[in-house]
Short mmCIF file of C-alpha atoms in Angstrom, two decimals:
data_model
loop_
_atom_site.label_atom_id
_atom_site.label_comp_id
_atom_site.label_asym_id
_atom_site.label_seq_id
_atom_site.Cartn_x
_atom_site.Cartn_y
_atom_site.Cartn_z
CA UNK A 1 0.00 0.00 0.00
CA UNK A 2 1.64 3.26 -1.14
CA UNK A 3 1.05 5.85 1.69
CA UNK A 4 2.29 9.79 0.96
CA UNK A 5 4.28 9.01 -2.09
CA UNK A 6 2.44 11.02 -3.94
CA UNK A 7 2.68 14.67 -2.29
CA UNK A 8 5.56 17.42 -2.49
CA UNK A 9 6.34 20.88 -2.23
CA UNK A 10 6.29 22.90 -5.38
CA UNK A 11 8.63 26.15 -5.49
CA UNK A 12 5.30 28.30 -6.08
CA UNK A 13 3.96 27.07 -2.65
CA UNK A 14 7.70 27.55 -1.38
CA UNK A 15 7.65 30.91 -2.61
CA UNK A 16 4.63 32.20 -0.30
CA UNK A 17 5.61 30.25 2.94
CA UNK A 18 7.24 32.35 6.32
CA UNK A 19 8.52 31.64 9.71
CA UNK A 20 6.61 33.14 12.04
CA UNK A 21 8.36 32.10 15.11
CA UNK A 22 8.09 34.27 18.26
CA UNK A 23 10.02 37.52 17.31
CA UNK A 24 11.61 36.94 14.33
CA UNK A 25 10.80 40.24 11.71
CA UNK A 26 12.39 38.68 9.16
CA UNK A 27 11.19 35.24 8.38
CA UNK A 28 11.45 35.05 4.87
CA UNK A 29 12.53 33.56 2.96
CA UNK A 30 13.10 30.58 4.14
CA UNK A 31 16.09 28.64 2.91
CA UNK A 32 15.24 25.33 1.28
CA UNK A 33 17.50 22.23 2.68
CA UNK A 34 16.48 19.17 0.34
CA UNK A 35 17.63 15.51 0.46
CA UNK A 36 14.56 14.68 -2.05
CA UNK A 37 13.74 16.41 -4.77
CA UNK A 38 11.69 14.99 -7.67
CA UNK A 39 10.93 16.41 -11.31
CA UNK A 40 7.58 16.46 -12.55
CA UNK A 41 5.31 16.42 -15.88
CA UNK A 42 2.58 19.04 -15.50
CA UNK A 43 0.66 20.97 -18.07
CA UNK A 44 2.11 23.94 -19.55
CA UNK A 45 -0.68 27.45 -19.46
CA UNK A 46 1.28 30.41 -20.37
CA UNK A 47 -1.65 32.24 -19.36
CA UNK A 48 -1.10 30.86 -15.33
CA UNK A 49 2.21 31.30 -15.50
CA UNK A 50 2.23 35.00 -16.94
CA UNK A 51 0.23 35.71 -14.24
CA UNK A 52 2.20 34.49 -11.29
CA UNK A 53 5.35 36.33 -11.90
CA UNK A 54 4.01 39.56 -10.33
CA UNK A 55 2.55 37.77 -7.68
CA UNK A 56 5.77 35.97 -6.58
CA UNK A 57 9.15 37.26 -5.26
CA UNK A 58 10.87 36.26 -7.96
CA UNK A 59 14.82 36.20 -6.78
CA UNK A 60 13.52 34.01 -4.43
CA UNK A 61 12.15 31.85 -6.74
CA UNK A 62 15.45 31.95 -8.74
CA UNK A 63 17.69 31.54 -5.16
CA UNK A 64 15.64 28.22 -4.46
CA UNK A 65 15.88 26.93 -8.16
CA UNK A 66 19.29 27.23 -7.82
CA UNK A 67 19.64 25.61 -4.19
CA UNK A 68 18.02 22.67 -5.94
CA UNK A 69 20.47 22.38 -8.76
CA UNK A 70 17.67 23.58 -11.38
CA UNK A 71 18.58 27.18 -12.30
CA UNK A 72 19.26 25.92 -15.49
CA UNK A 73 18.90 27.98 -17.84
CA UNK A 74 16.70 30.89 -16.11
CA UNK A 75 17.97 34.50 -16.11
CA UNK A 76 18.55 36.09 -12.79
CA UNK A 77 16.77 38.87 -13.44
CA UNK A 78 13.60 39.27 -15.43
CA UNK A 79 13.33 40.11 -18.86
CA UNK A 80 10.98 43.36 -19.19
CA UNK A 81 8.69 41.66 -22.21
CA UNK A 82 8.72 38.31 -20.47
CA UNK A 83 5.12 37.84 -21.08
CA UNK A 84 5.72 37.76 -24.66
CA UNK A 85 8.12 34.80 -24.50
CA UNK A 86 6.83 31.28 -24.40
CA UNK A 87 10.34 30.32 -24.42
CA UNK A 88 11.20 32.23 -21.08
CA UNK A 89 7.80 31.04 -19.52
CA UNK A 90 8.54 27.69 -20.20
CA UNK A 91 11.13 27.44 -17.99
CA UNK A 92 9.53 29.56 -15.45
CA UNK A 93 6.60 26.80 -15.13
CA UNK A 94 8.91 24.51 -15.01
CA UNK A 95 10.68 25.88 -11.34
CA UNK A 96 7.31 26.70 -10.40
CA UNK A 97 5.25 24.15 -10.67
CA UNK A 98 7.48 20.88 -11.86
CA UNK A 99 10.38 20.80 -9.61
CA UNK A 100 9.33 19.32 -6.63
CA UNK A 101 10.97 19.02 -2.68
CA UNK A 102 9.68 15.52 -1.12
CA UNK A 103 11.94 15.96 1.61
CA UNK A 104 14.32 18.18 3.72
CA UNK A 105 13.60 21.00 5.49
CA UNK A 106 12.94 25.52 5.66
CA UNK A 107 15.39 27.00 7.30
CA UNK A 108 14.14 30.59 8.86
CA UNK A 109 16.69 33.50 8.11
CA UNK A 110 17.04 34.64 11.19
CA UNK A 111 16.20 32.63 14.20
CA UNK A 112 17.73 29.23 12.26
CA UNK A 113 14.69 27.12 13.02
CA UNK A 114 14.38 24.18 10.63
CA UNK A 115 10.77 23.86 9.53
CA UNK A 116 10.97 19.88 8.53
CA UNK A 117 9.19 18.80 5.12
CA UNK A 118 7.83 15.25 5.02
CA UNK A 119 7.06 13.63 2.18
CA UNK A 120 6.43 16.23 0.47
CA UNK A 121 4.37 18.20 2.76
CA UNK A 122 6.28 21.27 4.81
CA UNK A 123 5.39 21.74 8.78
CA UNK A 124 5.16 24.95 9.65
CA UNK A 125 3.60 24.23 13.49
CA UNK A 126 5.24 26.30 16.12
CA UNK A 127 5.83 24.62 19.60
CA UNK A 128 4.61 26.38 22.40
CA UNK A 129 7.76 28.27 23.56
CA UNK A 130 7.98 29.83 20.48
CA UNK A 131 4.70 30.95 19.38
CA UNK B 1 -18.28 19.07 -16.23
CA UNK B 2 -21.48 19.43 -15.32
CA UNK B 3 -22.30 19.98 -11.16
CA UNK B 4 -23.80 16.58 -10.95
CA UNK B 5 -20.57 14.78 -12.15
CA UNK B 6 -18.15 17.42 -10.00
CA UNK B 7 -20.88 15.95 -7.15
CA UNK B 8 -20.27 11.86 -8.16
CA UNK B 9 -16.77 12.67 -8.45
CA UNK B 10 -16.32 14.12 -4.83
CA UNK B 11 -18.41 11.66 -3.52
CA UNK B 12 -14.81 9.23 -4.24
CA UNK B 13 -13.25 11.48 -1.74
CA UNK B 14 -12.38 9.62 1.11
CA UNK B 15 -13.21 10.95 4.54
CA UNK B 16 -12.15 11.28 8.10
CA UNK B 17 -11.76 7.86 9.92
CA UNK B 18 -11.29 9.38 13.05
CA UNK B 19 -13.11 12.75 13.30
CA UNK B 20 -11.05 14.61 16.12
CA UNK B 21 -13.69 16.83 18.40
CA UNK B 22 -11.30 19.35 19.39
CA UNK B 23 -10.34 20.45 15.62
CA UNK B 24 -14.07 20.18 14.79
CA UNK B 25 -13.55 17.93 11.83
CA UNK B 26 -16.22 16.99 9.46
CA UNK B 27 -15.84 16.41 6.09
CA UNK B 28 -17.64 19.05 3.61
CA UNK B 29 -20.59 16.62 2.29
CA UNK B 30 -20.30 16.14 -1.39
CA UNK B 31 -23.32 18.02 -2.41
CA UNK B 32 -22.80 21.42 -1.16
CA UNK B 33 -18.99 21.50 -2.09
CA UNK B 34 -20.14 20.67 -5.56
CA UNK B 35 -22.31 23.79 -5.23
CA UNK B 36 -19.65 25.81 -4.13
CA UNK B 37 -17.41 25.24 -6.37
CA UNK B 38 -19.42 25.34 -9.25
CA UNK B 39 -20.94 28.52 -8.97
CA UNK B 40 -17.47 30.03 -8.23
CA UNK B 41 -15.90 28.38 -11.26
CA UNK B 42 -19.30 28.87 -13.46
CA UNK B 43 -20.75 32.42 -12.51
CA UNK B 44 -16.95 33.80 -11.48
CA UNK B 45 -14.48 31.66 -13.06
CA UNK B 46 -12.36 32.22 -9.89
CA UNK B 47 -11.24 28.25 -10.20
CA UNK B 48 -9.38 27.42 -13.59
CA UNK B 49 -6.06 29.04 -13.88
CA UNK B 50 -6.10 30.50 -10.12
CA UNK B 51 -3.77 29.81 -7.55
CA UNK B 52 -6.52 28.63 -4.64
CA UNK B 53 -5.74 28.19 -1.17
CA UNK B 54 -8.12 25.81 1.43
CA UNK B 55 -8.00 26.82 4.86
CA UNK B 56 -8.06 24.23 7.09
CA UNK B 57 -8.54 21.72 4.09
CA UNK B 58 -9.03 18.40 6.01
CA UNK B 59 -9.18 15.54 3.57
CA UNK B 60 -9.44 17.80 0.77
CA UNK B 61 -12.82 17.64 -0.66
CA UNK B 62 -12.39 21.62 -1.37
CA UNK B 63 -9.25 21.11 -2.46
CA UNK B 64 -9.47 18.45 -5.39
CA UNK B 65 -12.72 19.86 -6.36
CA UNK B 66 -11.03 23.07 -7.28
CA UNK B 67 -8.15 20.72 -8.59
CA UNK B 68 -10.99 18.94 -10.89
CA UNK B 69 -12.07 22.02 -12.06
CA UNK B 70 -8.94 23.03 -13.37
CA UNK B 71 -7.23 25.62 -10.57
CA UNK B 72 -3.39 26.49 -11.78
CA UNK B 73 -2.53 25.04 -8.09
CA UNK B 74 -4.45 24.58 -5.50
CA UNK B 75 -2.67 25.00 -1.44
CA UNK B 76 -4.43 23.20 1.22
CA UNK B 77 -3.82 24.52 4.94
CA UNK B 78 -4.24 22.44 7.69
CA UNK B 79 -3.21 21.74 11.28
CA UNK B 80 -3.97 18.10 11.32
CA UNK B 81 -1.37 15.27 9.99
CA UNK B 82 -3.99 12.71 10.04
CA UNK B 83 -6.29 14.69 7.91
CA UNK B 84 -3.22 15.50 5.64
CA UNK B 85 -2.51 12.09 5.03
CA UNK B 86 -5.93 10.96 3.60
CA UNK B 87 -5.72 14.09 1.99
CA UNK B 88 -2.58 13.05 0.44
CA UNK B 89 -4.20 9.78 -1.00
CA UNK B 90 -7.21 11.52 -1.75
CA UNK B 91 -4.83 13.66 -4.50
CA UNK B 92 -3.27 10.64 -5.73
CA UNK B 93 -6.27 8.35 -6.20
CA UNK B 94 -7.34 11.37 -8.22
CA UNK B 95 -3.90 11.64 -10.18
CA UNK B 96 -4.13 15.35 -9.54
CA UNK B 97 -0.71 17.39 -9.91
CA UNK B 98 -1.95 20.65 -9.04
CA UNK B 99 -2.37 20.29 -5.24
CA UNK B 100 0.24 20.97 -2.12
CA UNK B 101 -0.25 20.65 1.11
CA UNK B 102 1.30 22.56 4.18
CA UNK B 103 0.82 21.69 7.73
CA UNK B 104 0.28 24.60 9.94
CA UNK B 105 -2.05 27.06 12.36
CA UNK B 106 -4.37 29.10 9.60
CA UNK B 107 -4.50 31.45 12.30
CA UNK B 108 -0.77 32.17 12.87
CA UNK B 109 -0.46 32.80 8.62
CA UNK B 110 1.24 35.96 8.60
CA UNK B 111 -0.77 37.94 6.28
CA UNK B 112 1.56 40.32 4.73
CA UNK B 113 3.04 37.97 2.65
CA UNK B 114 -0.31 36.15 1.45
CA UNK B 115 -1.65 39.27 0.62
CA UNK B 116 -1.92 39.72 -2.96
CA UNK B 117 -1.04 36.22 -3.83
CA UNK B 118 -3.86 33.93 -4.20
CA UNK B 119 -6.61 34.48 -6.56
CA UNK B 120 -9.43 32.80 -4.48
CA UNK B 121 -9.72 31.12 -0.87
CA UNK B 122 -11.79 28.02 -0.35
CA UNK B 123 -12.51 27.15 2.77
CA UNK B 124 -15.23 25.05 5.51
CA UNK B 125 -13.64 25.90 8.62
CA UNK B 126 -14.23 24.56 12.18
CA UNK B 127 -17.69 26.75 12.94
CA UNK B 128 -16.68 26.79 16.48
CA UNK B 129 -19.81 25.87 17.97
CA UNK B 130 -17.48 24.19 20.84
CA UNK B 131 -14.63 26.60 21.12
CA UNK B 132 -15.66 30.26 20.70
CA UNK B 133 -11.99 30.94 20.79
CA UNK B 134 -11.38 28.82 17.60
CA UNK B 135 -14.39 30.81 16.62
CA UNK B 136 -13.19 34.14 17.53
CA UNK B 137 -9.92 33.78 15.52
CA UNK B 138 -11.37 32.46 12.52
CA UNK B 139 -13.97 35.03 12.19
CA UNK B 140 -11.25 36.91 12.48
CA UNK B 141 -9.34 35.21 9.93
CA UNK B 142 -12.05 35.03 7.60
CA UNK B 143 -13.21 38.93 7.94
CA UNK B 144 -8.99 39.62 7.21
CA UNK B 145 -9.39 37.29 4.40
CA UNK B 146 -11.93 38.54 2.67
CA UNK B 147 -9.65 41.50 2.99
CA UNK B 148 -6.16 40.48 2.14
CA UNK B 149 -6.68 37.09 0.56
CA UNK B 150 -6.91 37.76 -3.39
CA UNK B 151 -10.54 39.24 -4.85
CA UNK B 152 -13.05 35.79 -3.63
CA UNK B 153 -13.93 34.16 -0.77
CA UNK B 154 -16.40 31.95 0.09
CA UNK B 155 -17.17 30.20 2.81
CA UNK B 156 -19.72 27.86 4.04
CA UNK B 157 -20.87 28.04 7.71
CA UNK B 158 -22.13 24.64 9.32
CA UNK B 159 -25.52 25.47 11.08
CA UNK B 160 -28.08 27.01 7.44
CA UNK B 161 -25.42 25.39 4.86
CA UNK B 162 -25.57 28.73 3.26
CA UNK B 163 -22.98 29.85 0.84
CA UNK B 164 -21.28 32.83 1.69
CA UNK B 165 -19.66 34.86 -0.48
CA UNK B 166 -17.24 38.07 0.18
CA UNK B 167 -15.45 39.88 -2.71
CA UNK B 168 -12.61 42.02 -1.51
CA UNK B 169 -13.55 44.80 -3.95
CA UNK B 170 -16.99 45.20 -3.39
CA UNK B 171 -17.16 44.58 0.38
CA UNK B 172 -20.53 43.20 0.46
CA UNK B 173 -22.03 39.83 1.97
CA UNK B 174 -24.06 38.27 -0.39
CA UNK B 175 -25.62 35.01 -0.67
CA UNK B 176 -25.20 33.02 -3.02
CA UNK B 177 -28.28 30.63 -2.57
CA UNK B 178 -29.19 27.49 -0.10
CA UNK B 179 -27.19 24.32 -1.36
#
């Protein structure tokens, strides 16, 4: 029986999680430690895509590409006309939505706390002391 | 799809085994989370292509809906492992690639950085009928949401199974009918 094999943590989810431990004023963004990682088949929509790139912080998206060893080919900076380019948003699905962390952990900036990530799905629960 | 077949097709979902009675877990019944969705897809098109978050998704019944109806990704929140487990072989049972999962408090989401971000929130959250507290904060929760949370929410409360909906830009309560 195949339990949890089938969930992960896509860099688009990645992108909008924070610590929020006790105190800490800057808890993003959280540094991704992976010891799983898995690639992924999903449909390409330009269209979804074009849209998320303003939503998202995107050298963060481009810092934990490149933690994962799949920068590739994706500029560091955006291109200005980046909607036009299928080419460009190609690759940005792909780090958003097919490169996927099954396990490891988020590191938070500034207080260090390791946020685990379990097959595939990240724990953000605060103990006690530090809520 | 029409809403009867988004209704067979949740009613696959698997449920809670174990209801816990301090997290107020019950899974959304198949009916009126078919009506939900629906009308939010059909009359607002706030489903396909959206980034969607679930509060408190459970065992997902929100959650693949939207995923069934096409949402660019769908986030589920929730507090509970156990829940997020069958949730977890609810979304592969379906074969759907467009859900994640994250375990945490809905109430300690900082809402800064989800402001902005998601498109639409789904959610049928604990009602709170045992702890006003749990209440308290999600009322709060859902009253920042409907501010800060993208331009739709909707939410279903327990006790008239009425659909509420809240658009950020127009501020206004309305119903959107009796599932």
């Amino acid at each position: 029986m195949l339990l949890l094999s089938y969930l992960r943590m896509k860099l688009l989810t990645h992108n909008m999680l924070t610590s929020h431990v006790k105190g800490v004023t800057k808890g993003y963004p959280l540094l991704i430690k992976a010891t799983e990682v898995k690639l992924t088949d999903v449909d390409f929509n330009s269209e979804f895509v074009s849209r998320m790139i303003p939503k998202i912080e995107w050298s963060v998206l481009v810092e934990a590409a490149d933690t994962l060893g799949h920068l590739n080919d994706l500029p560091r900076d955006l291109p200005p006309d980046y909607e036009s380019s299928e080419d460009f948003l190609r690759k940005v699905h792909h780090v958003l939505l097919e490169v996927e962390v099954l396990e490891g952990n988020l590191k938070c900036p500034e207080s260090g706390r390791e946020f685990p990530i379990t097959k595939g799905v990240p724990n953000m629960l605060l103990n006690e002391d530090e809520v | 799809m029409k809403r009867k077949e988004l209704e067979s097709c949740l009613q696959q979902v698997d449920v809670f085994e174990k209801p816990k009675l301090l997290l107020e877990q019950y899974p959304t019944r198949p009916h009126i989370a078919a009506c939900m969705l629906y009308t939010i897809h059909n009359s607002f098109d706030d489903i396909e292509d959206k980034l969607v978050a679930d509060l408190g998704c459970g065992c997902g019944v929100l959650s693949v809906g939207a995923a069934v109806l096409g949402a660019g990704l769908c986030v589920g929140f929730d507090i509970d492992e156990d829940a997020l487990e069958i949730c977890s072989r609810n979304i592969e049972e379906f074969d759907l690639k467009n859900i994640d999962t994250v375990q945490c408090d809905v109430c300690a989401l900082v809402p800064e950085r989800f402001s902005n971000k998601f498109d639409t929130v789904i959610m049928n959250p604990p009602f709170g009928t045992k702890h006003n507290k749990v209440q308290d904060l999600l009322t709060l929760i859902f009253g920042d949401v409907a501010l800060w949370f993208g331009t739709c929410c909707l939410c279903c409360s327990k006790p008239s199974c009425r659909c509420r909906l809240v658009r950020r830009d127009v501020d206004v309560s309305a119903s959107v009918g009796r599932c």
